[in-house]
């Protein structure tokens, strides 16, 4: 397994790791250590650095759970991260060595979530081919509703009516640095009522992340007569504006609030991005689809890309040998 050396991430690797993330063709600010470590008490980090002759060639944001390694479970997406210069042959070899390393260290499985293609700075699906060669099993597939902002969009008549209604109701959109109002008045009550759930990020955590990444995390609220009626939290990356949270006051359904807010985000605030990502409308590990939510997103002109999750036996490193002709 020769020239590759693999080591577990340590605090002394902080600058090296983050510099690599900044230069990779398939990474976002979510892979920065400051983002990964805001909830480090919840996960046993097992992130890996892969070197070739002492030069860092790839990283894997990951955590340990029993005898398995997971693409970091505190992140929306993940995968093997590498630079533009890394060719397909090298990715296959790196992945083979990664599986060998895990197998030698008594890990039976690697659970790898991918990075959806819209987040790639340049095409970066080499890892998908390597997963195929390793006979990885597709265990989950989520559907993302995405608008390509460089193409002409068609918004439905029902959304246009909602926008007109919002204008007649004199709704006001504000971009704000505080999250408490949206979290406490809208998001937390809605998630509890609808899903018996809480936001992934506490109010304290989202403020910490905002302080680390002020140019990437945004809060948009919409008001009727100075009372909040809805909002969204957006994570902005180089190519994509992604809606992390979307919620509105269920007692004020007829205001057209979210129609108006998202028309502004798509047509004005993030119009120069390549993609607008509404996020998933799935539950039950991708096996159920929220039809109404998907329809609402599609009525803005969104269509579907998929986000895949794989399981691979670490012993399958042998399947990546002798594949070149």
Short mmCIF file of C-alpha atoms in Angstrom, two decimals:
data_model
loop_
_atom_site.label_atom_id
_atom_site.label_comp_id
_atom_site.label_asym_id
_atom_site.label_seq_id
_atom_site.Cartn_x
_atom_site.Cartn_y
_atom_site.Cartn_z
CA UNK A 1 0.00 0.00 0.00
CA UNK A 2 3.27 1.90 -0.40
CA UNK A 3 3.63 5.63 -0.67
CA UNK A 4 0.53 6.83 1.22
CA UNK A 5 0.58 7.66 4.91
CA UNK A 6 -2.67 8.18 6.82
CA UNK A 7 -3.00 9.82 10.21
CA UNK A 8 -5.80 10.86 12.51
CA UNK A 9 -6.43 14.58 12.80
CA UNK A 10 -4.83 16.35 15.79
CA UNK A 11 -5.14 19.94 16.99
CA UNK A 12 -1.67 20.67 15.61
CA UNK A 13 -3.10 19.96 12.11
CA UNK A 14 -5.62 22.83 12.39
CA UNK A 15 -3.92 25.23 9.96
CA UNK A 16 -2.89 22.48 7.53
CA UNK A 17 -6.44 21.09 7.45
CA UNK A 18 -8.13 24.45 6.90
CA UNK A 19 -5.64 25.50 4.24
CA UNK A 20 -6.38 22.28 2.36
CA UNK A 21 -10.15 22.88 2.62
CA UNK A 22 -9.66 26.36 1.13
CA UNK A 23 -7.80 24.89 -1.86
CA UNK A 24 -9.99 21.83 -2.50
CA UNK A 25 -12.37 21.51 -5.44
CA UNK A 26 -15.03 19.71 -3.39
CA UNK A 27 -15.20 21.44 -0.02
CA UNK A 28 -17.21 24.19 1.68
CA UNK A 29 -16.87 26.12 4.93
CA UNK A 30 -18.68 23.26 6.71
CA UNK A 31 -15.40 21.30 6.50
CA UNK A 32 -13.46 24.04 8.30
CA UNK A 33 -12.43 22.87 11.75
CA UNK A 34 -14.23 25.80 13.41
CA UNK A 35 -17.50 24.52 11.97
CA UNK A 36 -16.81 20.85 12.65
CA UNK A 37 -15.86 21.42 16.27
CA UNK A 38 -18.74 23.56 17.53
CA UNK A 39 -20.41 20.27 18.56
CA UNK A 40 -17.30 18.19 19.21
CA UNK A 41 -18.74 16.97 22.52
CA UNK A 42 -21.40 15.00 20.57
CA UNK A 43 -19.06 13.08 18.28
CA UNK A 44 -15.82 11.14 18.63
CA UNK A 45 -13.83 12.76 15.86
CA UNK A 46 -11.88 10.44 13.60
CA UNK A 47 -11.04 12.78 10.75
CA UNK A 48 -8.15 11.59 8.60
CA UNK A 49 -5.35 13.18 6.60
CA UNK A 50 -3.84 11.23 3.68
CA UNK A 51 -0.27 12.06 2.64
CA UNK A 52 1.78 11.04 -0.35
CA UNK A 53 5.51 11.44 0.33
CA UNK A 54 4.72 13.94 3.11
CA UNK A 55 2.44 16.05 0.88
CA UNK A 56 -1.20 16.24 1.93
CA UNK A 57 -3.33 14.76 -0.87
CA UNK A 58 -6.78 14.29 0.69
CA UNK A 59 -8.76 14.62 3.89
CA UNK A 60 -11.79 12.82 5.27
CA UNK A 61 -14.04 14.67 7.78
CA UNK A 62 -15.22 11.76 9.93
CA UNK A 63 -16.21 10.43 13.32
CA UNK A 64 -16.02 7.06 14.99
CA UNK A 65 -19.00 5.01 16.15
CA UNK A 66 -18.28 1.53 17.41
CA UNK A 67 -16.42 -0.45 14.75
CA UNK A 68 -17.48 1.93 11.99
CA UNK A 69 -16.24 5.22 10.60
CA UNK A 70 -18.78 7.74 9.36
CA UNK A 71 -18.54 10.78 7.14
CA UNK A 72 -18.88 13.29 9.95
CA UNK A 73 -22.42 12.86 11.28
CA UNK A 74 -22.54 16.46 12.44
CA UNK A 75 -22.29 17.73 8.86
CA UNK A 76 -24.98 17.87 6.18
CA UNK A 77 -22.66 16.40 3.57
CA UNK A 78 -19.17 14.97 3.42
CA UNK A 79 -16.88 12.66 1.50
CA UNK A 80 -13.26 12.43 0.50
CA UNK A 81 -11.87 15.92 -0.13
CA UNK A 82 -9.12 16.59 -2.68
CA UNK A 83 -7.68 19.25 -4.97
CA UNK A 84 -8.31 19.90 -8.64
CA UNK A 85 -4.91 18.47 -9.56
CA UNK A 86 -5.77 15.04 -8.09
CA UNK A 87 -6.59 12.70 -10.96
CA UNK A 88 -9.00 9.76 -11.05
CA UNK A 89 -6.22 7.18 -10.76
CA UNK A 90 -4.94 8.91 -7.61
CA UNK A 91 -8.39 9.10 -6.01
CA UNK A 92 -8.85 5.37 -6.55
CA UNK A 93 -5.44 4.69 -5.00
CA UNK A 94 -6.12 7.05 -2.08
CA UNK A 95 -9.46 5.41 -1.41
CA UNK A 96 -7.91 1.94 -1.58
CA UNK A 97 -5.30 2.98 0.97
CA UNK A 98 -7.96 4.58 3.15
CA UNK A 99 -10.00 1.37 3.27
CA UNK A 100 -6.84 -0.64 3.96
CA UNK A 101 -5.93 1.68 6.84
CA UNK A 102 -9.38 1.32 8.38
CA UNK A 103 -9.38 -2.45 7.92
CA UNK A 104 -5.94 -2.71 9.56
CA UNK A 105 -7.27 -0.67 12.49
CA UNK A 106 -10.21 -3.06 12.99
CA UNK A 107 -12.97 -0.92 11.50
CA UNK A 108 -15.43 -3.06 9.55
CA UNK A 109 -17.46 -0.39 7.75
CA UNK A 110 -17.09 3.06 6.25
CA UNK A 111 -20.30 5.06 5.90
CA UNK A 112 -19.66 7.77 3.34
CA UNK A 113 -22.06 10.59 2.54
CA UNK A 114 -21.28 12.47 -0.64
CA UNK A 115 -21.04 16.15 -1.44
CA UNK A 116 -23.92 17.04 -3.82
CA UNK A 117 -22.60 18.05 -7.23
CA UNK A 118 -23.84 21.64 -7.02
CA UNK A 119 -21.30 22.27 -4.24
CA UNK A 120 -18.34 21.16 -6.36
CA UNK A 121 -16.19 24.05 -7.53
CA UNK A 122 -15.18 21.83 -10.44
CA UNK A 123 -16.44 18.33 -11.36
CA UNK A 124 -15.43 16.01 -8.52
CA UNK A 125 -17.17 12.65 -8.84
CA UNK A 126 -14.00 10.56 -8.90
CA UNK A 127 -14.98 9.21 -5.49
CA UNK A 128 -18.27 7.88 -6.90
CA UNK A 129 -16.34 5.74 -9.36
CA UNK A 130 -14.06 4.51 -6.58
CA UNK A 131 -17.13 3.62 -4.48
CA UNK A 132 -18.51 1.64 -7.43
CA UNK A 133 -15.25 -0.28 -7.77
CA UNK A 134 -15.29 -1.03 -4.04
CA UNK A 135 -18.83 -2.41 -4.37
CA UNK A 136 -20.21 0.15 -1.96
CA UNK A 137 -23.90 -0.16 -1.17
CA UNK A 138 -26.25 2.79 -1.66
CA UNK A 139 -28.14 2.98 1.64
CA UNK A 140 -29.87 6.35 1.42
CA UNK A 141 -30.79 8.90 -1.22
CA UNK A 142 -32.24 12.32 -0.43
CA UNK A 143 -33.79 14.62 -3.02
CA UNK A 144 -32.73 18.28 -3.06
CA UNK A 145 -34.88 20.93 -4.72
CA UNK A 146 -32.51 23.20 -6.63
CA UNK A 147 -32.79 26.19 -8.96
CA UNK A 148 -30.05 26.80 -11.54
CA UNK A 149 -29.89 30.58 -11.30
CA UNK A 150 -28.04 30.88 -14.61
CA UNK A 151 -31.04 29.53 -16.49
CA UNK A 152 -34.46 31.02 -17.05
CA UNK A 153 -36.88 30.25 -14.22
CA UNK A 154 -40.62 29.72 -14.38
CA UNK A 155 -42.56 30.64 -11.26
CA UNK A 156 -46.10 29.30 -10.94
CA UNK A 157 -49.25 31.42 -10.88
CA UNK A 158 -50.01 30.38 -7.31
CA UNK A 159 -46.62 31.74 -6.14
CA UNK A 160 -47.21 34.97 -8.03
CA UNK A 161 -50.56 35.35 -6.26
CA UNK A 162 -48.82 34.82 -2.92
CA UNK A 163 -46.27 37.51 -3.76
CA UNK A 164 -49.02 39.98 -4.69
CA UNK A 165 -50.81 39.17 -1.46
CA UNK A 166 -47.64 39.85 0.53
CA UNK A 167 -47.19 43.20 -1.19
CA UNK A 168 -50.78 44.18 -0.46
CA UNK A 169 -50.23 43.16 3.18
CA UNK A 170 -47.18 45.45 3.26
CA UNK A 171 -44.82 42.76 4.51
CA UNK A 172 -41.23 43.79 5.22
CA UNK A 173 -38.09 41.64 4.73
CA UNK A 174 -35.07 42.21 6.96
CA UNK A 175 -31.61 40.62 6.96
CA UNK A 176 -30.50 40.47 10.58
CA UNK A 177 -27.54 39.40 12.69
CA UNK A 178 -29.64 38.04 15.56
CA UNK A 179 -31.36 34.66 15.48
CA UNK A 180 -33.37 34.68 18.74
CA UNK A 181 -36.61 36.05 17.32
CA UNK A 182 -36.82 33.54 14.49
CA UNK A 183 -35.68 30.62 16.68
CA UNK A 184 -37.95 31.37 19.66
CA UNK A 185 -41.08 32.72 17.95
CA UNK A 186 -41.19 30.68 14.74
CA UNK A 187 -38.70 27.83 14.28
CA UNK A 188 -38.71 26.05 17.65
CA UNK A 189 -42.53 26.12 18.12
CA UNK A 190 -43.09 24.94 14.53
CA UNK A 191 -40.64 22.04 14.70
CA UNK A 192 -42.05 20.94 18.04
CA UNK A 193 -45.64 21.10 16.81
CA UNK A 194 -45.04 19.50 13.40
CA UNK A 195 -42.23 17.00 14.00
CA UNK A 196 -41.74 16.86 17.79
CA UNK A 197 -38.19 17.95 17.03
CA UNK A 198 -35.73 20.74 17.75
CA UNK A 199 -33.44 22.67 15.40
CA UNK A 200 -30.14 20.92 14.77
CA UNK A 201 -28.39 24.06 16.03
CA UNK A 202 -29.21 25.65 19.37
CA UNK A 203 -29.45 29.43 19.47
CA UNK A 204 -26.05 29.55 21.16
CA UNK A 205 -24.49 27.31 18.49
CA UNK A 206 -25.83 29.29 15.54
CA UNK A 207 -24.44 32.48 17.07
CA UNK A 208 -21.04 30.83 17.50
CA UNK A 209 -21.07 29.71 13.86
CA UNK A 210 -22.16 33.16 12.71
CA UNK A 211 -19.22 34.69 14.59
CA UNK A 212 -16.82 32.29 12.84
CA UNK A 213 -18.42 32.59 9.40
CA UNK A 214 -20.12 36.00 9.17
CA UNK A 215 -20.02 36.04 5.36
CA UNK A 216 -21.54 32.57 5.03
CA UNK A 217 -24.45 32.45 7.49
CA UNK A 218 -27.43 34.78 7.09
CA UNK A 219 -30.78 35.27 8.78
CA UNK A 220 -33.76 36.69 6.89
CA UNK A 221 -36.98 37.54 8.73
CA UNK A 222 -40.27 38.79 7.33
CA UNK A 223 -42.61 41.05 9.29
CA UNK A 224 -46.22 42.19 9.31
CA UNK A 225 -46.76 45.36 11.37
CA UNK A 226 -43.41 44.79 13.18
CA UNK A 227 -44.40 41.23 14.13
CA UNK A 228 -42.31 38.37 12.76
CA UNK A 229 -44.37 36.00 10.60
CA UNK A 230 -41.64 33.87 9.01
CA UNK A 231 -38.01 33.54 8.04
CA UNK A 232 -35.15 31.46 6.75
CA UNK A 233 -31.53 30.80 7.71
CA UNK A 234 -29.21 30.60 4.70
CA UNK A 235 -25.78 29.00 4.47
CA UNK A 236 -23.90 30.62 1.58
CA UNK A 237 -21.03 28.85 -0.17
CA UNK A 238 -19.12 29.85 -3.29
CA UNK A 239 -21.65 28.39 -5.73
CA UNK A 240 -24.76 27.88 -3.63
CA UNK A 241 -27.25 29.64 -1.37
CA UNK A 242 -28.67 26.84 0.79
CA UNK A 243 -31.70 27.17 3.05
CA UNK A 244 -30.79 25.52 6.35
CA UNK A 245 -34.11 26.40 8.03
CA UNK A 246 -37.42 27.60 6.59
CA UNK A 247 -40.43 28.33 8.79
CA UNK A 248 -43.46 30.60 9.16
CA UNK A 249 -46.23 31.36 11.63
CA UNK A 250 -48.89 28.69 10.97
CA UNK A 251 -51.60 31.06 12.23
CA UNK A 252 -50.79 33.57 9.49
CA UNK A 253 -50.94 31.32 6.42
CA UNK A 254 -52.71 33.79 4.14
CA UNK A 255 -50.11 36.56 4.10
CA UNK A 256 -47.92 35.21 1.29
CA UNK A 257 -44.90 35.66 3.56
CA UNK A 258 -42.59 32.88 2.36
CA UNK A 259 -43.54 33.39 -1.30
CA UNK A 260 -42.47 37.02 -0.99
CA UNK A 261 -39.31 36.23 0.97
CA UNK A 262 -38.07 33.57 -1.43
CA UNK A 263 -38.86 35.63 -4.51
CA UNK A 264 -36.54 38.27 -3.03
CA UNK A 265 -33.80 35.77 -2.19
CA UNK A 266 -33.89 34.12 -5.62
CA UNK A 267 -34.38 37.19 -7.80
CA UNK A 268 -32.31 39.72 -5.85
CA UNK A 269 -30.21 38.77 -2.83
CA UNK A 270 -28.60 35.60 -4.23
CA UNK A 271 -29.25 36.09 -7.94
CA UNK A 272 -25.51 36.04 -8.72
CA UNK A 273 -25.02 32.56 -7.26
CA UNK A 274 -24.95 29.53 -9.54
CA UNK A 275 -27.54 27.55 -7.54
CA UNK A 276 -30.28 28.12 -4.99
CA UNK A 277 -30.77 25.03 -2.83
CA UNK A 278 -34.07 24.73 -0.94
CA UNK A 279 -32.74 21.56 0.72
CA UNK A 280 -34.46 18.21 1.13
CA UNK A 281 -38.13 17.34 1.58
CA UNK A 282 -37.44 13.81 2.77
CA UNK A 283 -37.92 11.84 5.95
CA UNK A 284 -37.20 8.25 7.00
CA UNK A 285 -33.68 8.13 5.50
CA UNK A 286 -34.93 9.39 2.15
CA UNK A 287 -37.72 6.84 1.80
CA UNK A 288 -40.58 9.29 2.33
CA UNK A 289 -41.26 12.49 0.42
CA UNK A 290 -43.18 15.50 1.73
CA UNK A 291 -45.30 16.09 -1.37
CA UNK A 292 -46.65 19.50 -0.36
CA UNK A 293 -43.23 20.88 0.54
CA UNK A 294 -41.69 19.57 -2.67
CA UNK A 295 -44.50 21.11 -4.72
CA UNK A 296 -43.98 24.50 -3.05
CA UNK A 297 -40.27 24.45 -3.94
CA UNK A 298 -40.90 23.25 -7.48
CA UNK A 299 -43.42 26.02 -8.03
CA UNK A 300 -40.51 28.49 -7.81
CA UNK A 301 -38.83 26.62 -10.67
CA UNK A 302 -36.78 24.16 -8.64
CA UNK A 303 -35.99 20.65 -9.86
CA UNK A 304 -34.27 17.65 -8.31
CA UNK A 305 -30.72 16.53 -7.72
CA UNK A 306 -29.89 13.68 -5.34
CA UNK A 307 -27.64 13.36 -2.31
CA UNK A 308 -26.32 9.81 -1.86
CA UNK A 309 -25.10 7.89 1.19
CA UNK A 310 -22.98 4.74 0.93
CA UNK A 311 -21.84 1.84 3.07
CA UNK A 312 -18.64 0.01 2.14
CA UNK A 313 -16.82 -2.90 3.77
CA UNK A 314 -13.28 -1.84 4.57
CA UNK A 315 -12.06 -5.29 3.51
CA UNK A 316 -13.10 -4.34 -0.02
CA UNK A 317 -9.84 -2.44 -0.50
CA UNK A 318 -8.75 -5.56 -2.39
CA UNK A 319 -11.34 -4.79 -5.08
CA UNK A 320 -9.46 -1.57 -5.92
CA UNK A 321 -6.30 -3.44 -6.84
CA UNK A 322 -5.31 -4.40 -10.38
CA UNK A 323 -8.14 -2.41 -11.98
CA UNK A 324 -6.00 -0.35 -14.37
CA UNK A 325 -5.50 -1.64 -17.92
#
